[in-house]
Amino acid sequence: MWYAMFMREAISRTMSDRMGWFWMIFEPVAFVAIMVGIRSFIRGDRLVVNAEFIPWMITGLMGFFLVREGMMRGMGAINGNKALFAYRQVQPVDPVLVRNFLEGMLRSFIFLIFIGGGLMLGLDIYPDNALRAMAAWLSLWSLGLGLGLVTSVAATLVPELGRVITMLSLPLLIISGVILPLNALPHWLLEYLMLNPIPHGLETLRLGFFDKYQVVQGTSMLYLWLFTFTLIALGLLMHLRFIDRLKAQ
């Protein structure tokens, strides 16, 4: 059943729009190009210790997009698969899991394209510690799953919450240290920003690519995983509690 849903989602995601693959690759490329242009005015590269600015930002963007798309795609998974709930085997949690897996696979493939393209352009974007980089990538993937499980229930039962979550994605990009390093911020502010689990995964991912990179103080994969497990457990409990209402929406 999951395989059939995966193929259905994959075809819909990549083949329904002739420009689907183009936009998946062009979006991060355009974002990097814009940020490099802005960098020429603010000299953000001077704030990154022991890492080239462009590879540093690419790894951050790829990691953030992995979490964001896991949350956003999961949010619309239930409403996008209402017709399948007529089959007894299909539960509301199934399309969320399938969509998250598909999105993670697509983002991993795109990240590999960026790594290959960067190496051909002479960028230092090859991971110095591949195991740490893969562990951080899987951790961010899991965080996106947890967020997707929670938001899929919340946005289906209360549609207004879906609009609020969508609006929060841009501020989340800024406060997660994707564009500019959090090390440049005052310590009192950093203490609050590090309550957000995303920077913990992004900083560890960057450390996997640049072994001498100075991560933000307080970075902890334990905190990230505790947060992730809490979200996954909460999301699954919400799916069990509201299963009948989700099918009836």
Coordinates of C-alpha atoms in Angstrom, one line a residue:
M1 CA 0.0 0.0 0.0
W2 CA 2.8 2.4 0.9
Y3 CA 4.6 1.6 -2.3
A4 CA 1.5 2.4 -4.4
M5 CA 1.0 5.6 -2.5
F6 CA 4.7 6.5 -3.0
M7 CA 4.5 5.9 -6.7
R8 CA 1.3 8.0 -6.9
E9 CA 2.9 10.9 -5.0
A10 CA 6.2 10.6 -6.9
I11 CA 4.4 10.9 -10.3
S12 CA 2.3 13.7 -9.0
R13 CA 5.3 15.6 -7.6
T14 CA 7.6 15.3 -10.5
M15 CA 5.5 14.6 -13.6
S16 CA 2.3 16.6 -13.2
D17 CA 4.2 19.9 -13.9
R18 CA 6.6 20.0 -16.9
M19 CA 8.7 22.4 -14.9
G20 CA 8.6 20.4 -11.6
W21 CA 12.2 19.3 -11.6
F22 CA 13.4 22.7 -12.8
W23 CA 11.8 24.5 -9.9
M24 CA 13.1 22.0 -7.3
I25 CA 16.6 22.8 -8.4
F26 CA 16.2 26.4 -9.4
E27 CA 14.7 27.6 -6.1
P28 CA 17.8 26.9 -4.0
V29 CA 20.1 28.1 -6.8
A30 CA 18.3 31.4 -7.1
F31 CA 18.3 31.8 -3.3
V32 CA 22.0 31.2 -3.1
A33 CA 22.6 33.7 -6.0
I34 CA 20.5 36.3 -4.2
M35 CA 22.3 35.8 -0.9
V36 CA 25.7 36.0 -2.6
G37 CA 24.7 39.3 -4.1
I38 CA 23.6 40.6 -0.7
R39 CA 26.9 39.3 0.8
S40 CA 28.8 41.7 -1.4
F41 CA 27.3 44.6 0.6
I42 CA 27.3 43.2 4.1
R43 CA 30.4 41.0 3.9
G44 CA 28.7 38.1 5.7
D45 CA 31.6 35.8 4.8
R46 CA 33.8 37.5 7.4
L47 CA 31.5 36.2 10.2
V48 CA 31.9 32.5 9.3
V49 CA 34.9 30.9 11.0
N50 CA 36.9 28.2 9.1
A51 CA 34.3 27.8 6.3
E52 CA 33.8 29.3 2.9
F53 CA 30.6 31.4 2.9
I54 CA 28.9 29.9 -0.2
P55 CA 29.3 26.2 0.7
W56 CA 28.4 27.1 4.3
M57 CA 25.2 28.7 3.1
I58 CA 24.4 25.9 0.6
T59 CA 24.5 23.3 3.3
G60 CA 22.3 25.5 5.6
L61 CA 19.8 26.1 2.9
M62 CA 19.6 22.4 1.9
G63 CA 19.1 21.3 5.5
F64 CA 16.5 24.0 6.2
F65 CA 14.5 23.2 3.0
L66 CA 14.5 19.5 4.1
V67 CA 12.8 20.4 7.4
R68 CA 10.5 23.0 5.8
E69 CA 9.3 20.8 3.0
G70 CA 8.7 17.9 5.4
M71 CA 6.5 20.2 7.4
M72 CA 4.7 21.9 4.5
R73 CA 4.1 18.8 2.4
G74 CA 2.9 16.9 5.4
M75 CA 0.5 19.7 6.2
G76 CA -1.4 19.2 3.0
A77 CA -1.1 15.4 2.8
I78 CA -4.4 14.5 4.4
N79 CA -6.6 16.8 2.3
G80 CA -4.7 15.8 -0.8
N81 CA -5.5 12.1 -0.3
K82 CA -9.1 12.2 1.0
A83 CA -10.4 9.8 -1.7
L84 CA -8.0 7.1 -0.5
F85 CA -9.6 7.0 2.9
A86 CA -12.5 5.0 1.4
Y87 CA -10.1 2.0 1.5
R88 CA -10.0 0.6 5.0
Q89 CA -6.3 -0.1 4.8
V90 CA -5.4 3.6 4.3
Q91 CA -5.1 5.7 7.5
P92 CA -4.6 9.6 7.6
V93 CA -1.0 9.1 8.9
D94 CA 0.0 7.1 5.8
P95 CA 0.1 9.9 3.2
V96 CA 2.1 12.0 5.7
L97 CA 4.7 9.3 6.1
V98 CA 4.9 8.7 2.4
R99 CA 5.1 12.4 1.5
N100 CA 7.9 12.9 4.0
F101 CA 9.9 10.0 2.7
L102 CA 9.5 11.1 -0.9
E103 CA 10.4 14.7 -0.1
G104 CA 13.5 13.5 1.8
M105 CA 14.6 11.4 -1.1
L106 CA 14.1 14.3 -3.6
R107 CA 16.0 16.8 -1.3
S108 CA 18.8 14.3 -0.9
F109 CA 19.1 13.9 -4.6
I110 CA 19.1 17.6 -5.2
F111 CA 21.8 18.1 -2.4
L112 CA 24.0 15.5 -4.2
I113 CA 23.6 17.6 -7.4
F114 CA 24.7 20.7 -5.6
I115 CA 27.7 18.9 -4.1
G116 CA 28.7 17.6 -7.5
G117 CA 28.2 21.0 -9.2
G118 CA 30.0 22.8 -6.4
L119 CA 33.0 20.5 -6.7
M120 CA 33.2 21.1 -10.5
L121 CA 33.2 24.8 -9.8
G122 CA 36.0 24.5 -7.3
L123 CA 34.0 25.0 -4.2
D124 CA 35.0 23.4 -0.9
I125 CA 31.7 21.5 -0.4
Y126 CA 33.0 17.9 0.0
P127 CA 32.2 16.6 3.6
D128 CA 35.2 16.2 5.8
N129 CA 33.3 13.8 8.0
A130 CA 30.7 12.0 5.9
L131 CA 29.2 10.0 8.8
R132 CA 28.6 13.2 10.8
A133 CA 27.1 14.9 7.8
M134 CA 24.8 12.0 7.0
A135 CA 23.7 11.7 10.7
A136 CA 22.8 15.4 10.8
W137 CA 21.0 15.1 7.5
L138 CA 18.9 12.2 8.8
S139 CA 18.2 14.1 12.0
L140 CA 16.9 17.1 10.1
W141 CA 14.8 14.7 7.9
S142 CA 13.3 13.2 11.1
L143 CA 12.6 16.6 12.5
G144 CA 10.7 17.5 9.3
L145 CA 8.7 14.2 9.8
G146 CA 7.8 15.2 13.4
L147 CA 6.7 18.7 12.3
G148 CA 4.7 17.2 9.4
L149 CA 2.9 14.8 11.7
V150 CA 1.8 17.6 14.0
T151 CA 1.0 20.2 11.4
S152 CA -1.0 17.7 9.3
V153 CA -3.5 17.2 12.1
A154 CA -3.5 20.8 13.2
A155 CA -4.0 22.3 9.7
T156 CA -6.6 19.8 8.7
L157 CA -8.8 20.4 11.8
V158 CA -8.1 24.1 12.0
P159 CA -7.4 25.5 8.4
E160 CA -6.4 28.9 9.8
L161 CA -3.4 27.3 11.5
G162 CA -2.1 26.2 8.1
R163 CA -1.9 29.9 7.0
V164 CA -0.1 30.9 10.1
I165 CA 2.4 28.1 9.8
T166 CA 3.0 29.1 6.2
M167 CA 3.7 32.7 7.2
L168 CA 6.1 31.5 9.9
S169 CA 8.4 29.7 7.4
L170 CA 10.2 32.9 6.4
P171 CA 11.0 34.2 10.0
L172 CA 12.1 30.6 10.8
L173 CA 14.6 30.8 7.9
I174 CA 16.1 33.9 9.4
I175 CA 16.3 32.8 13.1
S176 CA 17.7 29.4 12.2
G177 CA 21.1 30.8 11.1
V178 CA 20.6 29.8 7.4
I179 CA 21.6 33.1 5.9
L180 CA 23.9 34.7 8.5
P181 CA 25.8 33.0 11.3
L182 CA 24.2 33.1 14.7
N183 CA 27.6 33.5 16.3
A184 CA 27.5 37.2 15.3
L185 CA 24.5 37.7 17.6
P186 CA 24.6 38.8 21.3
H187 CA 24.8 35.9 23.8
W188 CA 21.5 36.9 25.5
L189 CA 19.7 36.6 22.2
L190 CA 21.4 33.5 21.2
E191 CA 20.2 31.6 24.3
Y192 CA 16.6 32.1 23.1
L193 CA 17.3 31.4 19.4
M194 CA 18.9 28.0 20.3
L195 CA 15.6 26.8 21.7
N196 CA 14.8 26.3 18.1
P197 CA 16.0 22.8 17.2
I198 CA 16.8 23.5 13.6
P199 CA 20.1 25.4 14.2
H200 CA 21.4 22.4 16.2
G201 CA 21.0 20.2 13.1
L202 CA 22.3 22.8 10.6
E203 CA 25.4 23.5 12.7
T204 CA 26.2 19.8 13.0
L205 CA 25.6 19.3 9.3
R206 CA 28.1 22.2 8.6
L207 CA 30.6 20.7 11.0
G208 CA 30.4 17.5 9.0
F209 CA 31.4 19.4 5.9
F210 CA 34.0 21.7 7.5
D211 CA 35.9 19.8 10.3
K212 CA 37.4 23.0 11.7
Y213 CA 34.2 25.0 11.6
Q214 CA 33.3 26.8 14.9
V215 CA 29.7 25.8 15.7
V216 CA 27.4 28.0 17.7
Q217 CA 27.8 27.6 21.4
G218 CA 25.2 25.3 22.9
T219 CA 24.8 23.1 19.8
S220 CA 23.5 19.7 20.9
M221 CA 22.3 16.8 18.9
L222 CA 20.7 15.3 22.0
Y223 CA 18.5 18.3 22.3
L224 CA 17.5 18.0 18.6
W225 CA 16.6 14.3 19.0
L226 CA 14.7 14.8 22.2
F227 CA 12.7 17.5 20.4
T228 CA 12.2 15.3 17.4
F229 CA 11.1 12.3 19.3
T230 CA 8.6 14.5 21.3
L231 CA 7.2 15.8 18.0
I232 CA 6.9 12.4 16.4
A233 CA 5.2 11.0 19.5
L234 CA 2.8 14.0 19.8
G235 CA 2.0 13.7 16.1
L236 CA 1.2 10.0 16.2
L237 CA -0.9 10.5 19.3
M238 CA -2.8 13.3 17.6
H239 CA -3.4 11.1 14.6
L240 CA -4.8 8.3 16.9
R241 CA -7.0 10.7 18.9
F242 CA -8.5 12.5 15.9
I243 CA -8.5 9.7 13.3
D244 CA -12.3 9.7 12.8
R245 CA -12.4 13.5 12.4
L246 CA -9.5 13.5 10.0
K247 CA -11.3 10.9 7.8
A248 CA -14.5 12.9 7.9
Q249 CA -13.0 16.3 7.1

